Rosetta silent file (secondary structure, phi, psi, omega in degrees, C-alpha in Angstrom):
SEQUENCE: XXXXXXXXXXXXXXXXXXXXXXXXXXXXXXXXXXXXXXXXXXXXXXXXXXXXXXXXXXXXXXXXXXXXXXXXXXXXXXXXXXXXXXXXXXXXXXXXXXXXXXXXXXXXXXXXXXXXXXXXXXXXXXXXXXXXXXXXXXXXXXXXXXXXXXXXXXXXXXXXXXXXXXXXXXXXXXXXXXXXXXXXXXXXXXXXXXXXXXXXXXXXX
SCORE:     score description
SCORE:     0.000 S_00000001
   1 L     0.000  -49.512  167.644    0.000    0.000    0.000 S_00000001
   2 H   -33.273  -74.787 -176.412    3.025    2.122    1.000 S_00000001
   3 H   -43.769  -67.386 -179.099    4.815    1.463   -2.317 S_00000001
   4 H   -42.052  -48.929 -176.792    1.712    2.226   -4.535 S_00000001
   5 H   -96.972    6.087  150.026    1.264    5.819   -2.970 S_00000001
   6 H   -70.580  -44.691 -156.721    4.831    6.837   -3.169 S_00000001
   7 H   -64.647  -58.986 -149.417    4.930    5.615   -6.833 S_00000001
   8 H   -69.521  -38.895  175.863    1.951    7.516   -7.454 S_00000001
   9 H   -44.453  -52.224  177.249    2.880   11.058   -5.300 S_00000001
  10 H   -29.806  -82.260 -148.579    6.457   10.541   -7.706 S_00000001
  11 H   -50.376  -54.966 -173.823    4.298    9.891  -10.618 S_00000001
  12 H   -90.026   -7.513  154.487    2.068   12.988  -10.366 S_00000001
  13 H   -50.189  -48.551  161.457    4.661   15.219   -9.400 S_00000001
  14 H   -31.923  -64.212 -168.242    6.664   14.378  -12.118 S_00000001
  15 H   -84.103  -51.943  164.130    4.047   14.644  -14.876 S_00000001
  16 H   -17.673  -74.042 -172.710    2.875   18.106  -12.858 S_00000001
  17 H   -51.124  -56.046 -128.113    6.288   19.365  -13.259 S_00000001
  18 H  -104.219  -47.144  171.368    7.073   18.335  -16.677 S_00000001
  19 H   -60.478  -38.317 -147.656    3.487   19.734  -17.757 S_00000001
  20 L  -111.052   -0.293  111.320    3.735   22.932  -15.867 S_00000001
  21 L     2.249  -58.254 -167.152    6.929   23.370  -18.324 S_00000001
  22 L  -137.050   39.558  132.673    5.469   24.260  -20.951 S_00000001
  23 L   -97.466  -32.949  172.032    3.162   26.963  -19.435 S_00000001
  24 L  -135.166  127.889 -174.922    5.528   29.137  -17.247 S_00000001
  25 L   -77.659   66.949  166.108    8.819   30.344  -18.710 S_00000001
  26 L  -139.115  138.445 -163.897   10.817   30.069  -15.667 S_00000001
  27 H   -46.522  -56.112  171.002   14.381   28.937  -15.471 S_00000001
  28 H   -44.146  -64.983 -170.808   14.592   26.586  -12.463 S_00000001
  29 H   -62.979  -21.342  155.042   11.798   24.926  -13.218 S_00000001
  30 H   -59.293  -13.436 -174.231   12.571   24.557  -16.996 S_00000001
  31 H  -101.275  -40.291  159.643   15.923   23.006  -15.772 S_00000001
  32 H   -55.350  -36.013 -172.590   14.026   20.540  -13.626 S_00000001
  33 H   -78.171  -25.398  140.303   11.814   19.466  -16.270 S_00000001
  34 H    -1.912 -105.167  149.613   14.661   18.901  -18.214 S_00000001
  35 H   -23.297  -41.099 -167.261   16.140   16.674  -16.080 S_00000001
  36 H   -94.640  -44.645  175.918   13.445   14.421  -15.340 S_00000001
  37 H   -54.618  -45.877  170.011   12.737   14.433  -19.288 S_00000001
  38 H   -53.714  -59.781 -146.845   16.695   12.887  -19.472 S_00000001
  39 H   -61.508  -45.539  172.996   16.299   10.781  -16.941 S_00000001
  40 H   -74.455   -6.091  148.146   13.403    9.414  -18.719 S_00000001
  41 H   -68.899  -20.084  126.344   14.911    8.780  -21.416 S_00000001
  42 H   -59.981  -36.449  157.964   17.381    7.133  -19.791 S_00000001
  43 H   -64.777  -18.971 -163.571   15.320    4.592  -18.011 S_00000001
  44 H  -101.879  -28.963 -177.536   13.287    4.178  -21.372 S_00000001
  45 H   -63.365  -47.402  141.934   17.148    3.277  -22.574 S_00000001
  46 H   -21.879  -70.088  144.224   17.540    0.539  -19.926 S_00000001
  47 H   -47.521  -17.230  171.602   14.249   -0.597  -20.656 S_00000001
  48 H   -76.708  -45.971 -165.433   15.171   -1.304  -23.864 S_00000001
  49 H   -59.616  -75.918 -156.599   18.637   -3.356  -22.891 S_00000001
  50 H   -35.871  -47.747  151.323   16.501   -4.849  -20.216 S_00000001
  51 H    -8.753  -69.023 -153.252   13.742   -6.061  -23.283 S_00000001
  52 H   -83.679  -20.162  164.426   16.332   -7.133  -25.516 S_00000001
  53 H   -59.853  -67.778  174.893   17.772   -9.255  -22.816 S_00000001
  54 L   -70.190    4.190  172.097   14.850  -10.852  -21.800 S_00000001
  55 L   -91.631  -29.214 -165.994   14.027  -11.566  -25.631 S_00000001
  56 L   -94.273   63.167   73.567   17.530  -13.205  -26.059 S_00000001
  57 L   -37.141  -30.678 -169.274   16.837  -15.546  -23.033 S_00000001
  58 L   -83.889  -67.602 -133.062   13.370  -16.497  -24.362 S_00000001
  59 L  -112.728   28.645   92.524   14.329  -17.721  -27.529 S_00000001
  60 L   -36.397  -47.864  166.292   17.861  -19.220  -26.125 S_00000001
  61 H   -58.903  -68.008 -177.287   16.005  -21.232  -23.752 S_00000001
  62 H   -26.596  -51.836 -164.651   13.995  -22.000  -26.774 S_00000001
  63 H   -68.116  -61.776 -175.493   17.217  -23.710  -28.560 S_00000001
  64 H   -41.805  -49.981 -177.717   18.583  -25.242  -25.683 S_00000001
  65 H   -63.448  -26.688  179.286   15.445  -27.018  -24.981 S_00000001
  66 L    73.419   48.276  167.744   14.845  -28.066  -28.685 S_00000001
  67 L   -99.247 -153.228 -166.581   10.919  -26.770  -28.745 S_00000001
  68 L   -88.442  138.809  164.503    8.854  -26.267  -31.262 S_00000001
  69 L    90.915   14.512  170.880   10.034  -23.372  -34.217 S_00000001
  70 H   -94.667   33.623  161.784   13.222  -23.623  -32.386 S_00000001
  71 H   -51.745  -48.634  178.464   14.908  -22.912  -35.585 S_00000001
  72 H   -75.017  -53.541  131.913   13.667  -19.899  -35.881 S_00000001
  73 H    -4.552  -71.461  179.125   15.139  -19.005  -32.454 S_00000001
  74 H   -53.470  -53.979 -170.260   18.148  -19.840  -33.434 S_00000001
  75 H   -66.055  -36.975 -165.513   18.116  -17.795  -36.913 S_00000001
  76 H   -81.818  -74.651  177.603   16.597  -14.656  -34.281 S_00000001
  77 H   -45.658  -43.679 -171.487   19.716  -15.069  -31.915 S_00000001
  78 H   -73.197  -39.073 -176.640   22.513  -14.990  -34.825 S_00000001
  79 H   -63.739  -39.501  159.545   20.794  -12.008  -36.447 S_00000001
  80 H   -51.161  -62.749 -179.308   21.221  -10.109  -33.191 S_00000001
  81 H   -34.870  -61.658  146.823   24.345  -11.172  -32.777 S_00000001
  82 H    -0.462  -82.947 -176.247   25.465  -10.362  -36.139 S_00000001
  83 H   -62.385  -27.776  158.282   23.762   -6.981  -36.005 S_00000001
  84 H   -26.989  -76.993 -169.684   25.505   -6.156  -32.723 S_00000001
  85 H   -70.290  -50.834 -176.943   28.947   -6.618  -33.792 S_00000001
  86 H   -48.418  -37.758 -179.411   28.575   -5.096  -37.078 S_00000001
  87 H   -87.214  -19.081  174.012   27.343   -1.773  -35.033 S_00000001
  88 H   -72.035  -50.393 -156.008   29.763   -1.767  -32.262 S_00000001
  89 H  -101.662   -3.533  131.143   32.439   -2.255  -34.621 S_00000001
  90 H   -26.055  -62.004 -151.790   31.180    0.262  -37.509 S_00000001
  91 L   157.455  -49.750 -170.762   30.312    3.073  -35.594 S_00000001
  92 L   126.776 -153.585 -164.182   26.980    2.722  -34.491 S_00000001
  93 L   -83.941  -26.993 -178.563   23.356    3.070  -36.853 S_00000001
  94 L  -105.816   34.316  175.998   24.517    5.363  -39.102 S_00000001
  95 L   -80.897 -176.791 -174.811   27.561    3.947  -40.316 S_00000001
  96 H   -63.446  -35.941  166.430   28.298    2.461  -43.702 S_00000001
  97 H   -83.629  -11.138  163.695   27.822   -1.217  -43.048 S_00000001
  98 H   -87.197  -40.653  144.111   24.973   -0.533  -41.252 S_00000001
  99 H   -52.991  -31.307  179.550   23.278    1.078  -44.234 S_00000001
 100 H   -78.081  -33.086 -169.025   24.386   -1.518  -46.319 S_00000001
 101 H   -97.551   22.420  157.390   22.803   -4.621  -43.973 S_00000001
 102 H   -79.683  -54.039 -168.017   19.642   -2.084  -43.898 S_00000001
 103 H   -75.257   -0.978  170.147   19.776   -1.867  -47.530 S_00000001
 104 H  -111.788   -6.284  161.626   20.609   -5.422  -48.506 S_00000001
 105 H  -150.608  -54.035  146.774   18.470   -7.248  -45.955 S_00000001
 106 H    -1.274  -71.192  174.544   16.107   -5.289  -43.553 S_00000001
 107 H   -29.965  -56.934 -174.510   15.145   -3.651  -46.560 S_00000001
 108 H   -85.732    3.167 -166.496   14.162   -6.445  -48.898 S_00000001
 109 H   -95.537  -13.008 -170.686   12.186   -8.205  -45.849 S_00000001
 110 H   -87.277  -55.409  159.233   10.156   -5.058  -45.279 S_00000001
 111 H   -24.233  -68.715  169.994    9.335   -5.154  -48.805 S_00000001
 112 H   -35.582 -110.969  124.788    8.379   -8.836  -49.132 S_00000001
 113 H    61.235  -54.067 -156.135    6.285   -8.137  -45.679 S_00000001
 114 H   -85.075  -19.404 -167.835    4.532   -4.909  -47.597 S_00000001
 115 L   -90.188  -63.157  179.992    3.685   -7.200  -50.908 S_00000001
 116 L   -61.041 -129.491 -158.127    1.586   -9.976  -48.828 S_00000001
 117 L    32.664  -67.221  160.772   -0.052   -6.877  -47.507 S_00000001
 118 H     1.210  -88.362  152.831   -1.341   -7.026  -51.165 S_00000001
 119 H   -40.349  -81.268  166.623   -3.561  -10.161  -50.637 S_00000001
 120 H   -27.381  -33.336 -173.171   -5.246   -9.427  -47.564 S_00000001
 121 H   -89.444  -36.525  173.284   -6.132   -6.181  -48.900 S_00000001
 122 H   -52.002  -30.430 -159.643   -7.884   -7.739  -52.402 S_00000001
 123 H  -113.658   23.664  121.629   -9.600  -10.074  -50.348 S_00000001
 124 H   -57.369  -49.745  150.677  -11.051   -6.830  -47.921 S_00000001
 125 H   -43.991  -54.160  159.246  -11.661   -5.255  -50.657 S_00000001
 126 H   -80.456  168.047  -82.918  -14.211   -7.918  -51.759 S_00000001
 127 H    -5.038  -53.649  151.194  -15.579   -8.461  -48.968 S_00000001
 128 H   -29.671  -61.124 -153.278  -16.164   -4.470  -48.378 S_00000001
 129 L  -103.722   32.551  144.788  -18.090   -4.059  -51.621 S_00000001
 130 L   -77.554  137.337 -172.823  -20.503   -6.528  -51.088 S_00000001
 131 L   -95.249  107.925 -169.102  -23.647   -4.591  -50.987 S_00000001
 132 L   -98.594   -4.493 -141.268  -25.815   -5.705  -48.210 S_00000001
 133 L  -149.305 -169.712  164.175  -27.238   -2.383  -47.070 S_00000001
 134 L   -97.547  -34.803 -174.320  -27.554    1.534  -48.236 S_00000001
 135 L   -98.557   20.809  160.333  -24.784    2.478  -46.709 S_00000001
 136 L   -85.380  -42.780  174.591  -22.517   -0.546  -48.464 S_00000001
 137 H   -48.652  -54.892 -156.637  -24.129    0.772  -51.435 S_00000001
 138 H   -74.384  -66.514  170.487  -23.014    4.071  -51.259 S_00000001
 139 H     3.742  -89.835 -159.370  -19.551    2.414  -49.789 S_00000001
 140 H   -81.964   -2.046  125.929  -18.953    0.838  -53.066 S_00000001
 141 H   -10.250  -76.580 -172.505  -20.273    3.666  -55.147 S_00000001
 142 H   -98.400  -17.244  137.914  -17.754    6.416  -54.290 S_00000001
 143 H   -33.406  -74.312 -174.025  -15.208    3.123  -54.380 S_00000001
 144 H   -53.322  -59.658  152.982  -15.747    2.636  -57.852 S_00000001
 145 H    30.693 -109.519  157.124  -15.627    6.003  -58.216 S_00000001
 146 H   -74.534  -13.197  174.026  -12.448    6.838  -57.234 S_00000001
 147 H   -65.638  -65.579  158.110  -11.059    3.819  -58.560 S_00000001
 148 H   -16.368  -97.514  132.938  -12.359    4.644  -61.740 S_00000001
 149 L    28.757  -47.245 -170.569  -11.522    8.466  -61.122 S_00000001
 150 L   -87.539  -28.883  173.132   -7.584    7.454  -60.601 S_00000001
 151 L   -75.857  133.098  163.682   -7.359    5.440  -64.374 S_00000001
 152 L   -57.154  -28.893  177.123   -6.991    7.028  -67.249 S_00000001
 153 H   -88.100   14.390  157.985   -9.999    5.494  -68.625 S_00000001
 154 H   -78.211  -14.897 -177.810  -12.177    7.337  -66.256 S_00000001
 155 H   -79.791  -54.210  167.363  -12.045   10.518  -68.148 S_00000001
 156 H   -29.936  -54.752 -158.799  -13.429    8.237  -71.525 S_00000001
 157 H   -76.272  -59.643  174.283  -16.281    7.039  -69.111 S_00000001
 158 H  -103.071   38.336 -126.810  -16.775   10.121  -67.441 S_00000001
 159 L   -66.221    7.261  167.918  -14.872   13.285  -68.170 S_00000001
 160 L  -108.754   21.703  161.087  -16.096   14.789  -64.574 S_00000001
 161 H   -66.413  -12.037  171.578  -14.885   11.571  -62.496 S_00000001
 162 H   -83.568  -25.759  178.442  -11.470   13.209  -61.698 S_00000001
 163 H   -98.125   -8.006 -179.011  -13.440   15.723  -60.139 S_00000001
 164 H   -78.728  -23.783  132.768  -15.515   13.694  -58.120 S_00000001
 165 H    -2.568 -116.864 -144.278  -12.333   12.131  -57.114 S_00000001
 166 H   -47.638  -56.293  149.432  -10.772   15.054  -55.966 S_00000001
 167 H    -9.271  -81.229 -172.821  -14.214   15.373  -54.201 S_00000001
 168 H   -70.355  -18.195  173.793  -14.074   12.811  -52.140 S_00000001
 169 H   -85.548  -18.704  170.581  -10.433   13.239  -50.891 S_00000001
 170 H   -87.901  -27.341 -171.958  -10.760   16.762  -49.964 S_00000001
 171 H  -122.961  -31.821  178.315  -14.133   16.325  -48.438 S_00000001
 172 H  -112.647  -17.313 -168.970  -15.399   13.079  -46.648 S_00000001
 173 H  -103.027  -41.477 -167.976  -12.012   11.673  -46.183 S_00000001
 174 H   -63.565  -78.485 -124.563  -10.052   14.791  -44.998 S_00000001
 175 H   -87.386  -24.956  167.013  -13.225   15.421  -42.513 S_00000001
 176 H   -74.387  -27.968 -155.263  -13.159   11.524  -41.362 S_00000001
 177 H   -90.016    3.562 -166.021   -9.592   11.429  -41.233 S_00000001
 178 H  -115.545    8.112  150.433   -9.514   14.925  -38.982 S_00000001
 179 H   -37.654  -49.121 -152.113  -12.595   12.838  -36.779 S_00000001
 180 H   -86.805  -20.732  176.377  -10.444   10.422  -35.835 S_00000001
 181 H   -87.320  -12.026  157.563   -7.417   12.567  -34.652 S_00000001
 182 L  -101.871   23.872  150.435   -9.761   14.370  -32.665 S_00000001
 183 L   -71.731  -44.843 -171.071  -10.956   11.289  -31.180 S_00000001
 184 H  -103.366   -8.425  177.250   -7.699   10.406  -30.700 S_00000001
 185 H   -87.574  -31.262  173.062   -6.074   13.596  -29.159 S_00000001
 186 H   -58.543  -42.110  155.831   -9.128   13.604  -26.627 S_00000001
 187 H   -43.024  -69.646  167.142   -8.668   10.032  -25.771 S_00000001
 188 H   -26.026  -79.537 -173.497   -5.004   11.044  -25.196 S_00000001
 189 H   -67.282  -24.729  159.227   -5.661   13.967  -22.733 S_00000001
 190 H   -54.270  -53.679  158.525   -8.221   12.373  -21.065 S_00000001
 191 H   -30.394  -67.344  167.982   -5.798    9.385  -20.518 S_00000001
 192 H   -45.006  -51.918 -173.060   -3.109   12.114  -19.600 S_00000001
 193 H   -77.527  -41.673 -169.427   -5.314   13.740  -16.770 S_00000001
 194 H   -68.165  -31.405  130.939   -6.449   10.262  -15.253 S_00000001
 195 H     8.624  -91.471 -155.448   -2.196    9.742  -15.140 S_00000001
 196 H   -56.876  -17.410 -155.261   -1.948   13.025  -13.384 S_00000001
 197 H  -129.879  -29.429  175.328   -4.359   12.827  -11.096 S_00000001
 198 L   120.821   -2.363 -171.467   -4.027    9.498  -10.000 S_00000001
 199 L   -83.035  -13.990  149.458   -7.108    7.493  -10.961 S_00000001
 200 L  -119.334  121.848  172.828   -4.929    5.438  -13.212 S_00000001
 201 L  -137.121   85.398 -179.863   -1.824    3.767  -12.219 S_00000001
 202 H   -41.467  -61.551  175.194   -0.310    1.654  -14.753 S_00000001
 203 H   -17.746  -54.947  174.339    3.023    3.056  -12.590 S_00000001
 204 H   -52.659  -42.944 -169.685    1.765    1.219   -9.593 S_00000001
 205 L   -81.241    0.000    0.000    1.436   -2.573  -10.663 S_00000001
């Protein structure tokens, strides 16, 4: 009980401080908030080693034990290794061998990775434009549409489909897409104040 209301008194001081930053233009306290912003970035640093530790433990255990996929394990442990030593003794990420194993294998796997992406979206796509409803209709309407709309041989069909295009990207998408970020910055600050105040404490468990 002890622990939990220290961590949280830290915890809302902290985020107080840090907050209260970037409302009053005063020197100490910009130099504390500072601080505490390093620090967390060091501990977020830590947290990382500490991660990366506990992944190559996981899938070590895996090998030793011989369980299932522990091939894959194996293949996951050399590429860290690998990728280690190449960056300690390079330089770090942005040296020249480390652009080169971005660009000669990272690279092509992210690719691959982005191509099956492909499938999954053809077979959403169909699914999406079945029309069950009025508003599926209209869905796959202003689909076709823009699909159309994007081809040269929408101007043949239509010659004002480029504008209805242009239409729909300017006007229902930009106004869904600036829904959802104000959905999501409220969600945010709400989140933020429940932090702050103490009614959630992830910090605590």
């Amino acid at each position: 009980m002890i622990t939990r209301v220290v961590a949280t008194v830290v915890a809302m001081s902290t985020g107080m401080l840090v907050l209260a930053d970037f409302f009053v233009s005063e020197g100490r306290l910009h130099a504390v908030a500072t601080y505490l912003v390093h620090t967390a970035a060091t501990v977020a640093a830590f947290a990382l080693l500490l991660g990366l530790a506990n992944l190559a433990g996981v899938h070590l255990r895996r090998v030793r034990q011989r369980a299932t996929g522990w091939g894959y394990s194996l293949v996951l442990l050399a590429s860290l290794i690998v990728t280690l030593v190449i960056g300690l003794i390079s330089g770090g990420p942005a040296s020249t061998w480390m652009q080169r194993l971005f660009d000669t294998v990272l690279f092509p796997l992210e690719a691959t990775l982005y191509s099956l992406l492909a499938f999954f979206f053809v077979t959403a796509v169909y699914r999406a434009f079945r029309v069950r409803n009025f508003e599926s209709a209209l869905f796959v309407f202003f689909g076709i549409a823009v699909l159309l709309g994007q081809l040269p041989i929408g101007v043949l069909i239509w010659e004002q489909l480029p504008a209805v295009r242009d239409w729909v990207f300017d006007v229902p998408v930009v106004a869904g897409m600036r829904g959802i970020l104000m959905g999501v910055a409220l969600g945010t600050l709400a989140t933020g104040v429940r932090v702050l105040l103490g009614v959630d404490r992830p910090y605590a468990d």
